[in-house]
PDB file of C-alpha atoms in Angstrom:
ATOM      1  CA  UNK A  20       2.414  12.229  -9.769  1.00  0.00           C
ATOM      2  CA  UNK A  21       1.873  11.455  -6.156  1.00  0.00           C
ATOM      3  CA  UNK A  22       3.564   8.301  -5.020  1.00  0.00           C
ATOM      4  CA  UNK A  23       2.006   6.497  -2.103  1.00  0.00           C
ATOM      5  CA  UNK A  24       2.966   3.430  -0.121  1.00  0.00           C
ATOM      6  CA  UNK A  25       1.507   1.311   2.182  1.00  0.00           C
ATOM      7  CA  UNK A  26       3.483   0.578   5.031  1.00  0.00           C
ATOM      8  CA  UNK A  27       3.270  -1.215   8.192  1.00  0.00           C
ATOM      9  CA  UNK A  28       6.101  -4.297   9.552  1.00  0.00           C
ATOM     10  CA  UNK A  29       3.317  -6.340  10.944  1.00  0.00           C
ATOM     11  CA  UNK A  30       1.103  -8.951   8.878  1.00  0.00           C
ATOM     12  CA  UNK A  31      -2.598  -9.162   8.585  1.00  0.00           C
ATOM     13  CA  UNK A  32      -2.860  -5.110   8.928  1.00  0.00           C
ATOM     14  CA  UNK A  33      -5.407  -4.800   5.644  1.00  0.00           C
ATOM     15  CA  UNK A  34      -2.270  -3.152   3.810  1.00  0.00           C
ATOM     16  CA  UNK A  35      -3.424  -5.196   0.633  1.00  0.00           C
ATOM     17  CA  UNK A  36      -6.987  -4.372   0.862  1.00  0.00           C
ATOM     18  CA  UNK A  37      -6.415  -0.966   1.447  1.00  0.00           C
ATOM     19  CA  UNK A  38      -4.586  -0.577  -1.904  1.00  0.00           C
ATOM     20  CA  UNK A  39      -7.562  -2.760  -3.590  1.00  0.00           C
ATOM     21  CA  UNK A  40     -10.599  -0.339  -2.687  1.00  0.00           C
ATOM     22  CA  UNK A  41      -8.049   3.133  -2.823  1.00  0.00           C
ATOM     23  CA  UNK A  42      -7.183   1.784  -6.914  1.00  0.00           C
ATOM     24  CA  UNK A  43     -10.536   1.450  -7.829  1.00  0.00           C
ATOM     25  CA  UNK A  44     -11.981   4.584  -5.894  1.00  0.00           C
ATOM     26  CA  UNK A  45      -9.376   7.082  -7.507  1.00  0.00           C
ATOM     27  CA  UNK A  46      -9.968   4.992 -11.009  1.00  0.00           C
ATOM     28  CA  UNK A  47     -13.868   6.290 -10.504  1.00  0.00           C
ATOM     29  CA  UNK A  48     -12.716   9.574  -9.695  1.00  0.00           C
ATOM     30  CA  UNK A  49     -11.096  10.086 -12.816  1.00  0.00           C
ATOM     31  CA  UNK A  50      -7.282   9.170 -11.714  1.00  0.00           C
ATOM     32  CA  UNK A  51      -5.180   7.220 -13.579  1.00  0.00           C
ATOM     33  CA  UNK A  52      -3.788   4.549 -10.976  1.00  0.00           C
ATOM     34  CA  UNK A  53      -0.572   2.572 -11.222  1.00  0.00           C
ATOM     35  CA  UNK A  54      -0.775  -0.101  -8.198  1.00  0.00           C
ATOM     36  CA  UNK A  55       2.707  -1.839  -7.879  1.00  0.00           C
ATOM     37  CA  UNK A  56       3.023  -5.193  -5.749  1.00  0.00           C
ATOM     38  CA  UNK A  57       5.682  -4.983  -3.872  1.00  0.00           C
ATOM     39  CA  UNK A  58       4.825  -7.476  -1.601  1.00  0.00           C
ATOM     40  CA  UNK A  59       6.836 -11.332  -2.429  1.00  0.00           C
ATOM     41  CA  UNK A  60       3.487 -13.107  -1.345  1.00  0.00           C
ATOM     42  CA  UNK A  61       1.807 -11.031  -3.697  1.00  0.00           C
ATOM     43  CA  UNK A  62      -1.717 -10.846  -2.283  1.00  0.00           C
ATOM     44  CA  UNK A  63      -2.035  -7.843  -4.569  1.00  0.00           C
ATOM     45  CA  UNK A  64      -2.115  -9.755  -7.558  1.00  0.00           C
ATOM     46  CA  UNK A  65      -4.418 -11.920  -6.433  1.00  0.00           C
ATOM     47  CA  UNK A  66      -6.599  -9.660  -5.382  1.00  0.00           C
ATOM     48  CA  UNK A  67      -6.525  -8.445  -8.853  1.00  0.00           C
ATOM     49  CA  UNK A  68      -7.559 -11.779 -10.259  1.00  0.00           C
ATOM     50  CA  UNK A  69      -4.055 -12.991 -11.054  1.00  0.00           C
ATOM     51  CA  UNK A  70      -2.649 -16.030 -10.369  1.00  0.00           C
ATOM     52  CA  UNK A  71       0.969 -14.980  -9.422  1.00  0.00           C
ATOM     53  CA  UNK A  72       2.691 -18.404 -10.481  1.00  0.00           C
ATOM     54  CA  UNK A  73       1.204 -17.352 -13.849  1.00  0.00           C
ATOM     55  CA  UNK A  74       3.214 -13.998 -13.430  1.00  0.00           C
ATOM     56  CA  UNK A  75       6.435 -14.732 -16.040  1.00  0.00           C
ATOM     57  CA  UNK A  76       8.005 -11.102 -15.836  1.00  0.00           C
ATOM     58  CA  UNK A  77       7.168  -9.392 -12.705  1.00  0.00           C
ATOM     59  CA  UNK A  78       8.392  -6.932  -9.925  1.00  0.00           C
ATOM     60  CA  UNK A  79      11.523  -8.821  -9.506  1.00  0.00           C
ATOM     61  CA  UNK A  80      12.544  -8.364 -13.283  1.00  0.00           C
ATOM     62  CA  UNK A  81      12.368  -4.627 -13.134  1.00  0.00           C
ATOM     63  CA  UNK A  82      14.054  -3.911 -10.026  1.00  0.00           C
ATOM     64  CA  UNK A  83      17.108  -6.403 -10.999  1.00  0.00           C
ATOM     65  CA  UNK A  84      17.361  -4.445 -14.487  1.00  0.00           C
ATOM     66  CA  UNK A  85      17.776  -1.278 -12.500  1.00  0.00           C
ATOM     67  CA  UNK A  86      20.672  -2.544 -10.606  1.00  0.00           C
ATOM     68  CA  UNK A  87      22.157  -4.149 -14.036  1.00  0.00           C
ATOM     69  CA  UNK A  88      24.084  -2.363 -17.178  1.00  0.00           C
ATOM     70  CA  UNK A  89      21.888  -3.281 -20.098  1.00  0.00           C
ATOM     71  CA  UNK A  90      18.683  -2.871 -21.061  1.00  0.00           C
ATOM     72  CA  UNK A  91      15.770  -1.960 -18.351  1.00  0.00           C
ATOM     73  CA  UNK A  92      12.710  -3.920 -17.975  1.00  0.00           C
ATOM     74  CA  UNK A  93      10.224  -0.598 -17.208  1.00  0.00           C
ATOM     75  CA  UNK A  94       7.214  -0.611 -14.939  1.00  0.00           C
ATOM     76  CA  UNK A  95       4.889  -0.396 -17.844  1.00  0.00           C
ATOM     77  CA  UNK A  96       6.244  -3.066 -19.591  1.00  0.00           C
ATOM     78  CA  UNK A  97       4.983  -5.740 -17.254  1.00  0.00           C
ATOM     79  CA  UNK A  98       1.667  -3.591 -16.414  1.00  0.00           C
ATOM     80  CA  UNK A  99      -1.788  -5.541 -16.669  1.00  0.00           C
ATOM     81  CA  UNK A 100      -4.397  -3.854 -17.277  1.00  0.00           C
ATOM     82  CA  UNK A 101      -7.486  -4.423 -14.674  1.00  0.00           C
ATOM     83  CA  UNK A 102     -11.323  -3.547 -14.852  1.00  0.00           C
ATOM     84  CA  UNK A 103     -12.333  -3.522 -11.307  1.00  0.00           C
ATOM     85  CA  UNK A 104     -15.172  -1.332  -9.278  1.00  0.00           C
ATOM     86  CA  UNK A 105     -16.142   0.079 -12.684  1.00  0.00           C
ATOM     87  CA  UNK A 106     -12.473   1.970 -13.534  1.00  0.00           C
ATOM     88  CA  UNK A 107      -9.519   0.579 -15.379  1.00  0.00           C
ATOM     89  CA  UNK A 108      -6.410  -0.291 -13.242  1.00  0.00           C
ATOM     90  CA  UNK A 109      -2.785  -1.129 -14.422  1.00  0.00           C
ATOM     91  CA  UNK A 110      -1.218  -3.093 -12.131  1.00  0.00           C
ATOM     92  CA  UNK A 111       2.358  -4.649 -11.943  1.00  0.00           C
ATOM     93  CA  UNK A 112       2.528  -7.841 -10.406  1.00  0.00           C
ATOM     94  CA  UNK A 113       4.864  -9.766  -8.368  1.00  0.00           C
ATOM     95  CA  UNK A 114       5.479 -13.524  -7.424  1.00  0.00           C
ATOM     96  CA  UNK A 115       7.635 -15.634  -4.988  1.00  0.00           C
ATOM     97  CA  UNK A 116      10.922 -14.649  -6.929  1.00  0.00           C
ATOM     98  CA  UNK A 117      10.188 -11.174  -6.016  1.00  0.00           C
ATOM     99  CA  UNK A 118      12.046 -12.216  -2.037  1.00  0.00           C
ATOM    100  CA  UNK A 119      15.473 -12.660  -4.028  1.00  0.00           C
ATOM    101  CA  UNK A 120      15.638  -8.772  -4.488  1.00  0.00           C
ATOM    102  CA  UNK A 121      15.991  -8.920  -0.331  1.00  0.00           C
ATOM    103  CA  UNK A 122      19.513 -10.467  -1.313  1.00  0.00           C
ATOM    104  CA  UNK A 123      20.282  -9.180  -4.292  1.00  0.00           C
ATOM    105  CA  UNK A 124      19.728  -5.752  -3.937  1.00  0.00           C
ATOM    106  CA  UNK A 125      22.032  -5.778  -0.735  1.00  0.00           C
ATOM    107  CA  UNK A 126      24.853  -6.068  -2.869  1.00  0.00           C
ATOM    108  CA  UNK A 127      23.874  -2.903  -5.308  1.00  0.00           C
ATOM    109  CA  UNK A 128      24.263   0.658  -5.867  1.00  0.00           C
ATOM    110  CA  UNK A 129      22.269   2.887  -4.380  1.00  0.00           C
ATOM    111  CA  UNK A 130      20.373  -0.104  -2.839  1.00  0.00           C
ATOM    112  CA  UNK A 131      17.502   1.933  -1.444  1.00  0.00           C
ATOM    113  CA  UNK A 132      17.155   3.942  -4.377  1.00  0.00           C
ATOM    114  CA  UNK A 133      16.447   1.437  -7.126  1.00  0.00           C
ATOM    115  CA  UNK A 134      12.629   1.491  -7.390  1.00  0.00           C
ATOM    116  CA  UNK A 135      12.870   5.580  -6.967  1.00  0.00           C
ATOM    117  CA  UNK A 136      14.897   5.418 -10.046  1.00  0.00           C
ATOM    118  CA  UNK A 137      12.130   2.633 -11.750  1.00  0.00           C
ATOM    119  CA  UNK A 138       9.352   5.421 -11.308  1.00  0.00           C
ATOM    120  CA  UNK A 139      11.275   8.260 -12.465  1.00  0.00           C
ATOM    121  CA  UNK A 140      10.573   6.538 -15.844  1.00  0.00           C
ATOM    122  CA  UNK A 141       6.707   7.122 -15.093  1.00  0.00           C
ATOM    123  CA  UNK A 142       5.067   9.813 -16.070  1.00  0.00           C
ATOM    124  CA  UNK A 143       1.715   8.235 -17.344  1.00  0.00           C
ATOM    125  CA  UNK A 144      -0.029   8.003 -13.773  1.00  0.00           C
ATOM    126  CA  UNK A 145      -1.520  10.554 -10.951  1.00  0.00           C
ATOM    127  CA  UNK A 146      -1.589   8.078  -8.431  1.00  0.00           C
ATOM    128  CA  UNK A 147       1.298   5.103  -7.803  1.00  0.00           C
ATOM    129  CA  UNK A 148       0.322   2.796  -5.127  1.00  0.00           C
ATOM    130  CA  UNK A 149       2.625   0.451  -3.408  1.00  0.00           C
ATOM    131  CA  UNK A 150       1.341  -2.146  -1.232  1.00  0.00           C
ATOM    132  CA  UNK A 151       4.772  -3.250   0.886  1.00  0.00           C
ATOM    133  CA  UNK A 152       5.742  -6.447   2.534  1.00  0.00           C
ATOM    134  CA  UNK A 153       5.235  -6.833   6.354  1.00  0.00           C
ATOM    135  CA  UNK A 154       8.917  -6.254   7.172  1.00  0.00           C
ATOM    136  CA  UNK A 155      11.077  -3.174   7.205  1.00  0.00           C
ATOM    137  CA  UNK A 156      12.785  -5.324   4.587  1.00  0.00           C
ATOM    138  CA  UNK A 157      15.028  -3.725   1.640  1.00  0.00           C
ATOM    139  CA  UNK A 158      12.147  -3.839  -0.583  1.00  0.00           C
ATOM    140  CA  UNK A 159      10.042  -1.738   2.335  1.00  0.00           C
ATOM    141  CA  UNK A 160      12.707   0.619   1.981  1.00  0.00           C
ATOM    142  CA  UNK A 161      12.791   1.136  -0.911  1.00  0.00           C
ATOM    143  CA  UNK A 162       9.074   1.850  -1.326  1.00  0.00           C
ATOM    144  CA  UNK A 163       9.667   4.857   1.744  1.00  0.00           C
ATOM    145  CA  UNK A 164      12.373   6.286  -0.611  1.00  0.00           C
ATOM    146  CA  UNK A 165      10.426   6.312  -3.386  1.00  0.00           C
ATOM    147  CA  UNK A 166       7.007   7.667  -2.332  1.00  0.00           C
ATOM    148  CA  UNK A 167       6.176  10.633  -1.770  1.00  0.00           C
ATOM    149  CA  UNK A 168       3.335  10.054   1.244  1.00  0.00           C
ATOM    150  CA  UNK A 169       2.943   6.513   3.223  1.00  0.00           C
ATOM    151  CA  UNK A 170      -0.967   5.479   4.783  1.00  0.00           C
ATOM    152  CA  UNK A 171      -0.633   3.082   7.680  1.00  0.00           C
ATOM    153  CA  UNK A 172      -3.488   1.045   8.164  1.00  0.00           C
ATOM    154  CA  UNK A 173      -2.971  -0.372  11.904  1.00  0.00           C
ATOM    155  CA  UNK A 174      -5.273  -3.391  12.554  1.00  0.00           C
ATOM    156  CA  UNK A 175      -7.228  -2.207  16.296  1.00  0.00           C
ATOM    157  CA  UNK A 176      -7.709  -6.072  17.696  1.00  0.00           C
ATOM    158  CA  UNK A 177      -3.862  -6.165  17.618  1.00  0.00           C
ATOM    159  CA  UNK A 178      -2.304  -2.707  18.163  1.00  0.00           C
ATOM    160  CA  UNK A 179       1.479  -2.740  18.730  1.00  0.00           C
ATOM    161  CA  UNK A 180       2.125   0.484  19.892  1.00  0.00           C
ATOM    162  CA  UNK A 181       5.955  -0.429  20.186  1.00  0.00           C
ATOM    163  CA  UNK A 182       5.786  -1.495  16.697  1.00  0.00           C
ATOM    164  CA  UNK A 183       4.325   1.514  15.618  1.00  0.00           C
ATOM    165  CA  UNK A 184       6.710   3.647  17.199  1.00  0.00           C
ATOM    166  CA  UNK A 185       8.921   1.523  15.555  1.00  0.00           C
ATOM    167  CA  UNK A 186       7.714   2.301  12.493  1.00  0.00           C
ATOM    168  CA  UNK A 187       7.729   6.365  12.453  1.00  0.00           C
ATOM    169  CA  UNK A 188      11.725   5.976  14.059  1.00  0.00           C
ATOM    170  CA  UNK A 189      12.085   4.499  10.584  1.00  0.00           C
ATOM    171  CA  UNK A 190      10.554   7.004   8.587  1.00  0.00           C
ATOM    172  CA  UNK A 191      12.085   9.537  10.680  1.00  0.00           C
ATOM    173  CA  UNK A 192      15.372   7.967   9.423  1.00  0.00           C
ATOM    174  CA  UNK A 193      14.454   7.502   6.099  1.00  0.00           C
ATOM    175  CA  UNK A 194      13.612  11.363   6.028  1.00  0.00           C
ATOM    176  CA  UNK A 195      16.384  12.593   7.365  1.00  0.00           C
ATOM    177  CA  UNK A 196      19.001  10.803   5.365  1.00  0.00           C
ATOM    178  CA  UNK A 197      17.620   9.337   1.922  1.00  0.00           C
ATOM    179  CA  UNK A 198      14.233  10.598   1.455  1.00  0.00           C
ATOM    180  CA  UNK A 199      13.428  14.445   2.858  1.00  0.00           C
ATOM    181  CA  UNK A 200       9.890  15.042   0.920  1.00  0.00           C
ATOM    182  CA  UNK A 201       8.660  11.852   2.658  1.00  0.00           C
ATOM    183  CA  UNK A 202       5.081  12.418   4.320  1.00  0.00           C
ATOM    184  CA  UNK A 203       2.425  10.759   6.522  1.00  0.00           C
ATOM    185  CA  UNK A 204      -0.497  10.829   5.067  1.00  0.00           C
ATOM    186  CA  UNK A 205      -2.101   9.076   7.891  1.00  0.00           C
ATOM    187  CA  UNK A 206      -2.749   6.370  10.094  1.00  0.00           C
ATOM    188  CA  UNK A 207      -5.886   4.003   9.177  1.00  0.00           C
ATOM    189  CA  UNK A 208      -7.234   1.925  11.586  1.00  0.00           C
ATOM    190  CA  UNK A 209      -8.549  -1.330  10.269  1.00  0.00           C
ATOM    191  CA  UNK A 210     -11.015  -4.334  11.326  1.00  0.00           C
ATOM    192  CA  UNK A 211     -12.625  -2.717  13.939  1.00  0.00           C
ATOM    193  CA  UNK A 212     -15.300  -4.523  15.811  1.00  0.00           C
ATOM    194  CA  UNK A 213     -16.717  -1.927  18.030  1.00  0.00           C
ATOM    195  CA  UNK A 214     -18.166  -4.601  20.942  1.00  0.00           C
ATOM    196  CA  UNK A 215     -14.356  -5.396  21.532  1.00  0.00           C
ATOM    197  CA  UNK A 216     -12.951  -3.706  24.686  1.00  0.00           C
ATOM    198  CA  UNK A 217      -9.626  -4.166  23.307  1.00  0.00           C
ATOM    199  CA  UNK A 218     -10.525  -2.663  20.107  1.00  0.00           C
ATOM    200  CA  UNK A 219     -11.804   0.239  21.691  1.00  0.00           C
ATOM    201  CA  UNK A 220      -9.580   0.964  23.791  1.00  0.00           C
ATOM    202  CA  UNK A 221      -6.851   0.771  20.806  1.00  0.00           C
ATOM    203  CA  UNK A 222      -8.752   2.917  19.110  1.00  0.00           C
ATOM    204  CA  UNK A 223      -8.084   5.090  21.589  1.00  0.00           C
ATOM    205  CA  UNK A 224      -4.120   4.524  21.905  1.00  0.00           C
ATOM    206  CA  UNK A 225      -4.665   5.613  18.335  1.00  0.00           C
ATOM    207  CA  UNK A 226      -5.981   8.539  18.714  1.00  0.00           C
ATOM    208  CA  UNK A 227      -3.411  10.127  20.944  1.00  0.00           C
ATOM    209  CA  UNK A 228      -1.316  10.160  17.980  1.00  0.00           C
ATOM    210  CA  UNK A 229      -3.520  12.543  16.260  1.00  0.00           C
ATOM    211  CA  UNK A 230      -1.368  15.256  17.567  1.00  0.00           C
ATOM    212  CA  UNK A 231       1.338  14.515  15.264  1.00  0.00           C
ATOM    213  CA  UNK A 232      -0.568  12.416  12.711  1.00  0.00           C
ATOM    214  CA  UNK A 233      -3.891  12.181  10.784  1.00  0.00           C
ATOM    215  CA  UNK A 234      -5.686   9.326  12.116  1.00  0.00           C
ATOM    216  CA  UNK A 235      -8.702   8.528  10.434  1.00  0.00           C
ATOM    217  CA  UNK A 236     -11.895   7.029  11.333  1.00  0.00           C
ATOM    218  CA  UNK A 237     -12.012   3.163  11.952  1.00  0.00           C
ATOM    219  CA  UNK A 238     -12.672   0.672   9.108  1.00  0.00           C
ATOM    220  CA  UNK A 239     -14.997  -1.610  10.302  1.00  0.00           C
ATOM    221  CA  UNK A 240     -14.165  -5.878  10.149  1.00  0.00           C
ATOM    222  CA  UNK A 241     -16.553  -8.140   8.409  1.00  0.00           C
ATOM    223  CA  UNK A 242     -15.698 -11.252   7.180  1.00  0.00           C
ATOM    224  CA  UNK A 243     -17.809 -10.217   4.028  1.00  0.00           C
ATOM    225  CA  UNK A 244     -14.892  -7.877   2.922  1.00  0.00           C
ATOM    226  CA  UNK A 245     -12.859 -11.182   2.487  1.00  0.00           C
ATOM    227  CA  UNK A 246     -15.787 -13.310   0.485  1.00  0.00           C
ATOM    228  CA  UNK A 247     -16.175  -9.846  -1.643  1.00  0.00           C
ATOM    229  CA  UNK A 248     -12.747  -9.679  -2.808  1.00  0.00           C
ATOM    230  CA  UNK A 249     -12.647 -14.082  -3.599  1.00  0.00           C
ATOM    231  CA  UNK A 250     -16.371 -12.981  -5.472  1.00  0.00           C
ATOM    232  CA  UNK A 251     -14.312 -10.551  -7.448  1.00  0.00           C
ATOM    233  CA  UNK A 252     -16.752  -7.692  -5.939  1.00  0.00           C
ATOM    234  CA  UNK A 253     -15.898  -4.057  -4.604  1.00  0.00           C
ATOM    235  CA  UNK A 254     -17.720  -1.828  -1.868  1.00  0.00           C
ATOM    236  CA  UNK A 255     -19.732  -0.403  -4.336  1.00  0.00           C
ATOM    237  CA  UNK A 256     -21.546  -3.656  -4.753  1.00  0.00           C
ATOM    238  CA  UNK A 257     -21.941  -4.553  -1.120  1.00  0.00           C
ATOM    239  CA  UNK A 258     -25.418  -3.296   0.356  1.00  0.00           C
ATOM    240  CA  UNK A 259     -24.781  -3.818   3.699  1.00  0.00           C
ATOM    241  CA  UNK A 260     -24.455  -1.143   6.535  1.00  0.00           C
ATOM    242  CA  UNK A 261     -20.744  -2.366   7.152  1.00  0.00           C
ATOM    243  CA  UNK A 262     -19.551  -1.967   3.175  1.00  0.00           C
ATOM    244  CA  UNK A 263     -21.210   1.424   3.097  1.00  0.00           C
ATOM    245  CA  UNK A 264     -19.548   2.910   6.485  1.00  0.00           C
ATOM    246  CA  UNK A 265     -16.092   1.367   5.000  1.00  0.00           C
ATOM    247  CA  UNK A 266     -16.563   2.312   1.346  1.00  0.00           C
ATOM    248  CA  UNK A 267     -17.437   6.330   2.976  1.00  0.00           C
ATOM    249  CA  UNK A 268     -14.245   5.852   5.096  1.00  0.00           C
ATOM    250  CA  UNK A 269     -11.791   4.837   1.779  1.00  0.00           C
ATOM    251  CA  UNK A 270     -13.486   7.464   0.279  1.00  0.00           C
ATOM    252  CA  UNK A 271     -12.528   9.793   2.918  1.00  0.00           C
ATOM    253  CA  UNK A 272      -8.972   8.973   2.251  1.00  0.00           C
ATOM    254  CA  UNK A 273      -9.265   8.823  -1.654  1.00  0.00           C
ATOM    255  CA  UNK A 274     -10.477  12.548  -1.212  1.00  0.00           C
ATOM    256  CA  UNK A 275      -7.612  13.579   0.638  1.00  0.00           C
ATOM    257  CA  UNK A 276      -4.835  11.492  -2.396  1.00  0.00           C
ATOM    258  CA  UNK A 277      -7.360  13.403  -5.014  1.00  0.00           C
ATOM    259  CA  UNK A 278      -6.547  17.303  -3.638  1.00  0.00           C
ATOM    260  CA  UNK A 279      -2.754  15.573  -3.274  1.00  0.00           C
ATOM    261  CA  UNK A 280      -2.751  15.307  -7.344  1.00  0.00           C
ATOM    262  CA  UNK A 281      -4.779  18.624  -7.697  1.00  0.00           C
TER     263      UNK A 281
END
């Protein structure tokens, strides 16, 4: 079972839409895909179609059973199941009560390792997807202890470089003391708009990591992508020249999870 999560400490970086399009594309190819919401805004869930307020046992129920004597609250007990892009997703879902685990899980055992020990009692799934908060929080954490590769999508209009370095001193950390299996899968720039000098040229910022790192080609931005997802709609039902170069690029990375699994 490959574990993957999305990670990157800035907002507005497509992590949540990346996780979207990557469930349904490895549900067409055959993968069963468990997409977790780690995320206390949960943008996941609604991306799903879920009204998190509605969300009575979520996220924040299993991880606070893990840290508890008593009875555990699995994963799959609070899965939904999900029909999007033609395949069959199982999701679990989060709300706003999911941001007490920040506090809460300060204070327990093997803090970092509580949602490694949640998926341990998974074995139904090829694929787990986590789509993180936009903080190196305690949740974040624990999503780079549990996983098994990480995909940063890094939004081009608004490259931190500092940030990103940033980023791989943590999971150089998180490597070396808690986590040594831990691996990059990429780096997966997002909303590119190719007129943009600034764009380009951090495009380009992003490519000198390639040395070290995969970095894949550039999703393009289109405010469609944003209608699509309110319209319930995937990639595959989007004619236009901008879905089909972003639906071949998600592909591209789906393809690389796939051989992961196989």
């Amino acid at each position: 079972m490959i574990k993957l999560a999305c990670v990157n400490q800035k907002g507005g970086t497509g992590k949540t839409t990346t996780v979207l399009h990557l469930s349904y594309i490895l549900g067409r190819k055959g993968l069963k895909v468990l997409a977790i919401d780690l995320d206390p805004q949960a943008h996941l869930t609604s991306a799903f179609g879920i009204d998190p307020d509605t969300v009575e046992v979520g996220m924040d129920d299993v991880l606070e059973s893990y840290t508890q004597k008593g009875e555990r609250t699995k994963v799959t007990d609070i899965t939904v199941p999900i029909t999007v892009g033609g395949a069959e997703i199982m999701l679990a879902p989060s709300n706003a009560y999911l941001e007490r685990l920040n506090i809460t899980l300060l204070n327990a055992l093997a803090r970092e390792s509580v949602l490694s020990s949640v998926l341990e009692d998974v074995d139904s799934f090829d694929v787990v997807l986590i789509d993180c908060q936009p903080t190196l929080s305690i949740l974040t954490l624990n999503a780079l202890v549990a996983a098994n590769y990480i995909l940063i999508p890094v939004e081009t209009k608004g490259l931190s470089v500092q940030g990103l370095l940033m980023l791989f001193d943590t999971i150089e950390q998180v490597k070396e003391k808690l986590n040594r299996n831990l691996q990059i899968l990429g780096i997966l720039p997002v909303r590119y708009q190719k007129r943009l000098k600034s764009a380009q040229k951090n495009l380009e910022r992003l490519s000198s990591f390639s040395d070290v790192v995969r970095v894949y080609p550039p999703v393009p931005e289109s405010a469609a992508f944003e209608e699509m997802i309110e319209d319930k709609k995937t990639l595959y039902d989007v004619e236009s020249t901008t879905a089909k170069r972003a639906l071949k690029i998600y592909e591209q990375v789906a393809s690389d999870i796939v051989k992961l699994v196989r």
